[in-house]
Structures are given as structure tokens and as C-alpha cells.
Amino acid sequence: MNDQAVNRIRKSFEEKIKATEITLFPFPHFQVENIWPDDIYQGFFEFNPLEKRKGLAKPWLAKWDEKNPQYKIRKQIDLYQVIEADKKHPDVQFWNIVHEALFKDQWYAKLIGNHFKEYFAVQYGPLMDEQGSWAKKVVQEWFVQKHDKGYFIGPHTDTKERVFTNIFSLPKDKGYEHLGTSLWQASPNDLSYGGKHFGFKGFKKVAQMAYQPNQLFVFFKSRWAFHAVEKFEEVDSTMRYGMQIQVYEPGHAFREITSKTAGYETTLTDE
């Protein structure tokens, strides 16, 4: 049964992502509707860790919430902790199926890499080989989250190490599309390499991604990838429940050649 579920998830993802065009403005991104098979989507509610394993939930960016109190009303659970629990429990079995479908052999990362080869070829050059060697160099954070009334986060481009971000919307009902991530532009020629969150002043909203059932939103890191969530005072019954896979390069993934790197000769340097 597990193999069948894994194969059905992968078939759905492959068919729907391959059929989706990438939008380049204001930065590369795409959305996919009905990404999960229906029974798997219902499993996200039946086995919601934010309900089943509340003790694992932690506030987001807790060390910065003194100046940004809205951050502490975003709660999330590291799903790698869930799949390490007792596998006799049905919820652990469910999340292990999801894990195997997406992460075994870096399957999902490679799927996205093949869907937007130009971006990954710029990032990883010769590692964009048939084996998808680049995918072995990245780390994939994986978690579920919910947000209470009053939550917001201003425009930001994520950390410098981010490669791409995957946001799975998991509401039960339609009617809350406006709670999705919005895309923004700064003033002409202004950009951010990452690591900073901004207020909304000086930015222009240019697109709204939908928070709706069974939706996937994927976007790719750049200096222009400003995205935000506008403050909301109403929320759906799941409290803006969602799942994320954040893909980034760890600091030790690559070595930059400098004038001090053994085995090379430097003929010109700006160091």
C-alpha cells in the first residue's frame, strides 16, 4: 500500500508540474492546483501534527519576536521529528509516505530542477548532470505551520543561502484565497541579497498567490524575489495551515577558490 501511495503522489506531481508554465514576472514562480491525490490531501487533516502532536509546535523566529510580536503567532512543527516517532502510529505512517514520495533519492528536488533547467544550470553548472548531482548538495527543511489572526510578514527575499521555496496550502475550504503569499516590487533598481525583512512602505504589490485547497506555490531565490503576507484579522478554520519545503545550500556545500586556496595559482585578484 505504501508503494502504491508513493507512486500515485509522484504521478500526480509529475503530470501537473510538467504541465505548468513558469511565470517570470516579477521573479520566477509558478502555482499548481490539486497537486495531491484527493485521499492524500484528506490525510493532511486526519493526521495534522499541529493537532496530533501539539507538543512539538514551536513559535517561528522566537529570538526576534520582541520587536516583531507577529512572528510568535506562527507555529510550526519540524516534520523530520514526526517521521522519527513510533511507526506503529497511523499519523507517523502517513508522514513517512509523504517523506518517501518527495525526499527519497531527492526525487522532488530533481523534478523541480528538471522543470526549470535554466535556473539550476546557472546555479550549479556541471552538477546539472543526468544524476542530478546538485540535489545532493542542498538541505531541505520540511515543516507544517499555522498562523493566528494578526499575523503578517513584510517583503523579503529570504536568506542568501535559499535556492527555492515550496509552499503547500492546506485549507479545508475555499474563500480565503487572499491569505496567500503576495509578490512585491521595490523602487526601480532597488534589491535585496537576503536576510532582511522590510515594512511595506516603498514597495508595490504586483501579484497575489491564492491560499486555496490543495495548492502548491513554488518560487526561486533571487535578489528581486520580494514576497510577503499581508496582515489578516480573519482566518480559516485550519488557521492558515500549510506545509513548506525550503531548499538551501549549507555553508559547507561548496568552496570558493581564493588566492589562498591550495592547488591553484592566482594571476589577478581583488582581495
CSV table of C-alpha atoms in Angstrom, one decimal:
chain,number,residue,atom,x,y,z
A,1,MET,CA,0.0,0.0,0.0
A,2,ASN,CA,2.8,2.4,0.8
A,3,ASP,CA,4.4,1.9,-2.6
A,4,GLN,CA,1.1,2.5,-4.3
A,5,ALA,CA,0.6,5.7,-2.4
A,6,VAL,CA,4.1,6.9,-3.2
A,7,ASN,CA,3.7,6.2,-6.8
A,8,ARG,CA,0.3,7.9,-7.0
A,9,ILE,CA,1.8,11.0,-5.3
A,10,ARG,CA,4.7,11.1,-7.7
A,11,LYS,CA,2.5,10.6,-10.8
A,12,SER,CA,0.2,13.5,-9.8
A,13,PHE,CA,3.2,15.8,-9.1
A,14,GLU,CA,5.0,14.9,-12.3
A,15,GLU,CA,2.0,15.3,-14.5
A,16,LYS,CA,0.8,18.6,-13.0
A,17,ILE,CA,4.2,20.3,-12.6
A,18,LYS,CA,5.3,19.4,-16.1
A,19,ALA,CA,2.0,20.9,-17.5
A,20,THR,CA,2.6,24.2,-15.6
A,21,GLU,CA,4.4,27.2,-17.2
A,22,ILE,CA,6.8,29.3,-15.1
A,23,THR,CA,5.9,32.9,-14.7
A,24,LEU,CA,9.0,35.1,-14.9
A,25,PHE,CA,7.5,38.4,-13.6
A,26,PRO,CA,8.3,39.9,-11.1
A,27,PHE,CA,10.6,36.9,-10.4
A,28,PRO,CA,10.3,33.2,-11.4
A,29,HIS,CA,7.5,31.3,-9.8
A,30,PHE,CA,4.5,29.0,-10.6
A,31,GLN,CA,1.4,27.7,-9.0
A,32,VAL,CA,-0.2,24.2,-9.3
A,33,GLU,CA,-3.8,23.4,-8.4
A,34,ASN,CA,-4.9,20.0,-7.0
A,35,ILE,CA,-1.3,18.8,-6.6
A,36,TRP,CA,-2.1,15.9,-4.2
A,37,PRO,CA,-4.4,12.9,-4.8
A,38,ASP,CA,-7.7,13.5,-3.0
A,39,ASP,CA,-7.2,10.8,-0.4
A,40,ILE,CA,-3.7,12.0,0.5
A,41,TYR,CA,-5.0,15.6,0.8
A,42,GLN,CA,-7.6,14.4,3.3
A,43,GLY,CA,-4.7,12.8,5.2
A,44,PHE,CA,-3.3,16.2,5.9
A,45,PHE,CA,-6.3,16.9,8.1
A,46,GLU,CA,-6.7,13.5,9.6
A,47,PHE,CA,-3.0,13.4,10.6
A,48,ASN,CA,-2.4,17.1,11.2
A,49,PRO,CA,0.7,17.2,13.5
A,50,LEU,CA,-0.4,20.6,14.8
A,51,GLU,CA,-3.4,18.8,16.3
A,52,LYS,CA,-2.0,15.3,16.9
A,53,ARG,CA,1.4,16.3,18.3
A,54,LYS,CA,1.0,19.8,19.7
A,55,GLY,CA,3.9,19.4,22.0
A,56,LEU,CA,6.3,19.6,19.0
A,57,ALA,CA,5.0,23.0,17.9
A,58,LYS,CA,7.3,26.0,18.3
A,59,PRO,CA,6.9,29.7,17.6
A,60,TRP,CA,8.8,30.9,14.5
A,61,LEU,CA,11.8,33.1,14.8
A,62,ALA,CA,11.4,33.3,18.6
A,63,LYS,CA,14.6,35.2,19.2
A,64,TRP,CA,13.4,38.1,17.1
A,65,ASP,CA,9.8,38.3,18.3
A,66,GLU,CA,10.4,41.1,20.8
A,67,LYS,CA,10.4,43.6,18.0
A,68,ASN,CA,8.2,41.5,15.8
A,69,PRO,CA,5.5,40.0,18.0
A,70,GLN,CA,3.5,38.8,15.0
A,71,TYR,CA,6.2,36.1,14.4
A,72,LYS,CA,5.4,34.2,17.6
A,73,ILE,CA,1.8,33.6,16.4
A,74,ARG,CA,3.2,31.5,13.6
A,75,LYS,CA,3.6,28.0,15.0
A,76,GLN,CA,5.4,25.2,13.1
A,77,ILE,CA,6.5,21.6,13.5
A,78,ASP,CA,9.6,20.0,12.0
A,79,LEU,CA,8.2,17.0,10.1
A,80,TYR,CA,11.5,15.2,10.4
A,81,GLN,CA,10.7,14.9,14.1
A,82,VAL,CA,7.3,13.4,13.3
A,83,ILE,CA,8.6,10.6,11.0
A,84,GLU,CA,11.1,9.5,13.7
A,85,ALA,CA,8.3,8.8,16.1
A,86,ASP,CA,6.8,5.3,16.7
A,87,LYS,CA,5.9,4.0,13.2
A,88,LYS,CA,3.0,2.0,14.7
A,89,HIS,CA,1.0,5.2,14.8
A,90,PRO,CA,-1.1,5.9,11.7
A,91,ASP,CA,0.0,9.6,11.6
A,92,VAL,CA,3.6,8.6,11.6
A,93,GLN,CA,2.9,6.1,8.8
A,94,PHE,CA,1.2,8.8,6.7
A,95,TRP,CA,4.0,11.3,7.0
A,96,ASN,CA,6.6,8.6,6.2
A,97,ILE,CA,4.7,8.0,2.9
A,98,VAL,CA,4.8,11.7,2.1
A,99,HIS,CA,8.5,11.8,3.0
A,100,GLU,CA,9.4,8.8,0.8
A,101,ALA,CA,7.4,10.2,-2.1
A,102,LEU,CA,9.2,13.6,-2.0
A,103,PHE,CA,12.6,13.1,-0.5
A,104,LYS,CA,13.8,9.6,-1.3
A,105,ASP,CA,16.7,10.0,-3.8
A,106,GLN,CA,15.9,13.7,-3.8
A,107,TRP,CA,13.0,13.0,-6.1
A,108,TYR,CA,11.0,16.2,-5.7
A,109,ALA,CA,14.1,18.5,-5.8
A,110,LYS,CA,15.2,16.8,-9.1
A,111,LEU,CA,11.7,17.2,-10.5
A,112,ILE,CA,11.8,20.9,-9.9
A,113,GLY,CA,15.3,21.1,-11.2
A,114,ASN,CA,14.3,19.5,-14.5
A,115,HIS,CA,11.2,21.8,-14.8
A,116,PHE,CA,13.4,24.9,-14.6
A,117,LYS,CA,16.7,23.7,-16.0
A,118,GLU,CA,17.9,27.2,-17.0
A,119,TYR,CA,17.8,28.5,-13.4
A,120,PHE,CA,19.6,25.4,-12.0
A,121,ALA,CA,22.2,25.4,-14.8
A,122,VAL,CA,23.2,28.9,-13.8
A,123,GLN,CA,23.3,27.9,-10.2
A,124,TYR,CA,25.0,24.6,-10.5
A,125,GLY,CA,26.7,24.3,-13.9
A,126,PRO,CA,28.3,20.8,-14.3
A,127,LEU,CA,26.3,19.4,-11.3
A,128,MET,CA,23.2,19.6,-13.5
A,129,ASP,CA,24.1,16.2,-14.9
A,130,GLU,CA,21.9,13.2,-15.5
A,131,GLN,CA,22.3,12.1,-11.9
A,132,GLY,CA,21.1,15.5,-10.6
A,133,SER,CA,24.3,15.8,-8.5
A,134,TRP,CA,23.3,19.3,-7.5
A,135,ALA,CA,20.4,17.9,-5.3
A,136,LYS,CA,22.9,16.1,-3.1
A,137,LYS,CA,24.4,19.5,-2.2
A,138,VAL,CA,21.3,21.1,-0.8
A,139,VAL,CA,19.4,20.8,2.5
A,140,GLN,CA,15.6,20.6,2.5
A,141,GLU,CA,13.8,22.0,5.6
A,142,TRP,CA,10.4,20.4,5.9
A,143,PHE,CA,7.6,21.6,8.2
A,144,VAL,CA,4.0,22.3,8.8
A,145,GLN,CA,2.7,25.6,10.1
A,146,LYS,CA,-0.3,27.6,11.1
A,147,HIS,CA,-1.0,31.3,11.7
A,148,ASP,CA,-3.3,33.1,14.1
A,149,LYS,CA,-5.2,36.4,13.5
A,150,GLY,CA,-2.9,39.3,13.3
A,151,TYR,CA,0.0,37.6,11.5
A,152,PHE,CA,1.9,39.3,8.8
A,153,ILE,CA,5.4,39.4,7.3
A,154,GLY,CA,6.7,42.2,5.2
A,155,PRO,CA,8.5,42.0,1.9
A,156,HIS,CA,11.7,40.0,1.9
A,157,THR,CA,13.8,37.8,-0.4
A,158,ASP,CA,14.7,35.0,2.1
A,159,THR,CA,18.2,34.2,3.2
A,160,LYS,CA,21.2,34.3,0.9
A,161,GLU,CA,21.5,30.6,1.0
A,162,ARG,CA,18.0,29.8,-0.2
A,163,VAL,CA,17.6,28.1,-3.6
A,164,PHE,CA,13.9,27.7,-4.0
A,165,THR,CA,10.8,27.6,-1.7
A,166,ASN,CA,7.7,25.4,-1.9
A,167,ILE,CA,4.5,26.4,-0.1
A,168,PHE,CA,1.7,23.9,0.0
A,169,SER,CA,-1.7,25.5,1.0
A,170,LEU,CA,-3.8,23.1,3.1
A,171,PRO,CA,-7.1,24.8,4.0
A,172,LYS,CA,-10.3,22.7,4.1
A,173,ASP,CA,-12.5,25.3,2.4
A,174,LYS,CA,-12.3,27.9,-0.4
A,175,GLY,CA,-13.0,31.6,0.3
A,176,TYR,CA,-9.6,32.5,1.9
A,177,GLU,CA,-7.6,33.0,-1.3
A,178,HIS,CA,-6.5,36.4,-0.1
A,179,LEU,CA,-4.5,34.9,2.7
A,180,GLY,CA,-1.9,33.6,0.3
A,181,THR,CA,1.6,34.9,-0.3
A,182,SER,CA,1.8,38.2,-2.2
A,183,LEU,CA,4.6,39.3,-4.6
A,184,TRP,CA,6.1,42.8,-4.4
A,185,GLN,CA,8.5,45.2,-6.1
A,186,ALA,CA,10.8,47.7,-4.5
A,187,SER,CA,11.6,51.1,-6.2
A,188,PRO,CA,13.4,50.8,-9.5
A,189,ASN,CA,17.0,49.5,-9.2
A,190,ASP,CA,16.4,48.5,-5.5
A,191,LEU,CA,17.0,44.9,-4.5
A,192,SER,CA,18.0,42.8,-1.5
A,193,TYR,CA,20.5,39.9,-1.4
A,194,GLY,CA,18.6,38.5,1.5
A,195,GLY,CA,18.5,38.1,5.3
A,196,LYS,CA,16.3,41.2,5.9
A,197,HIS,CA,12.6,41.7,6.4
A,198,PHE,CA,11.1,45.1,5.5
A,199,GLY,CA,7.9,47.0,6.1
A,200,PHE,CA,5.5,47.6,3.3
A,201,LYS,CA,6.5,51.3,2.8
A,202,GLY,CA,8.3,51.8,-0.5
A,203,PHE,CA,7.0,48.5,-2.1
A,204,LYS,CA,4.3,47.9,-4.7
A,205,LYS,CA,2.2,44.8,-4.7
A,206,VAL,CA,2.2,43.2,-8.1
A,207,ALA,CA,0.6,39.7,-7.7
A,208,GLN,CA,-1.4,37.6,-5.2
A,209,MET,CA,-0.9,33.9,-4.8
A,210,ALA,CA,-4.0,32.0,-3.7
A,211,TYR,CA,-4.4,30.3,-0.4
A,212,GLN,CA,-6.8,27.6,-1.5
A,213,PRO,CA,-7.2,23.9,-1.0
A,214,ASN,CA,-4.6,21.6,-2.4
A,215,GLN,CA,-2.4,24.4,-4.0
A,216,LEU,CA,1.3,24.5,-4.5
A,217,PHE,CA,3.3,27.7,-4.9
A,218,VAL,CA,7.0,27.5,-5.9
A,219,PHE,CA,9.4,30.4,-6.3
A,220,PHE,CA,13.1,30.7,-6.9
A,221,LYS,CA,15.6,32.7,-4.9
A,222,SER,CA,16.8,36.0,-6.4
A,223,ARG,CA,17.7,39.5,-5.3
A,224,TRP,CA,14.3,40.6,-6.6
A,225,ALA,CA,12.2,37.8,-5.0
A,226,PHE,CA,10.3,40.1,-2.6
A,227,HIS,CA,7.3,38.3,-1.1
A,228,ALA,CA,5.1,38.9,1.9
A,229,VAL,CA,1.9,38.0,3.7
A,230,GLU,CA,-0.4,41.0,4.4
A,231,LYS,CA,-1.9,41.3,7.9
A,232,PHE,CA,-5.2,39.5,8.3
A,233,GLU,CA,-7.8,39.7,11.1
A,234,GLU,CA,-9.8,36.7,9.9
A,235,VAL,CA,-8.6,33.2,9.2
A,236,ASP,CA,-10.0,29.9,8.0
A,237,SER,CA,-10.8,27.0,10.3
A,238,THR,CA,-7.3,25.5,9.9
A,239,MET,CA,-5.6,28.7,10.9
A,240,ARG,CA,-3.8,29.1,7.5
A,241,TYR,CA,-2.5,25.5,7.8
A,242,GLY,CA,0.3,24.7,5.3
A,243,MET,CA,3.4,22.8,4.6
A,244,GLN,CA,6.7,24.1,3.4
A,245,ILE,CA,9.9,22.7,1.9
A,246,GLN,CA,12.7,25.3,2.0
A,247,VAL,CA,15.7,24.3,-0.1
A,248,TYR,CA,19.0,26.0,0.7
A,249,GLU,CA,22.8,25.5,0.4
A,250,PRO,CA,24.6,24.8,3.7
A,251,GLY,CA,27.7,26.8,4.3
A,252,HIS,CA,30.0,23.8,3.6
A,253,ALA,CA,28.4,22.7,0.3
A,254,PHE,CA,31.0,24.5,-1.9
A,255,ARG,CA,34.4,26.0,-1.7
A,256,GLU,CA,35.2,29.3,-3.3
A,257,ILE,CA,38.7,29.5,-4.9
A,258,THR,CA,40.7,32.3,-3.4
A,259,SER,CA,44.4,33.3,-3.6
A,260,LYS,CA,44.9,31.2,-0.5
A,261,THR,CA,43.4,28.0,-1.9
A,262,ALA,CA,46.0,25.3,-2.2
A,263,GLY,CA,46.4,23.7,-5.7
A,264,TYR,CA,45.6,26.9,-7.7
A,265,GLU,CA,47.6,29.8,-8.9
A,266,THR,CA,46.1,33.3,-8.8
A,267,THR,CA,47.2,35.7,-11.5
A,268,LEU,CA,44.9,38.6,-10.7
A,269,THR,CA,42.9,39.3,-7.5
A,270,ASP,CA,40.7,42.0,-6.0
A,271,GLU,CA,41.3,40.7,-2.5
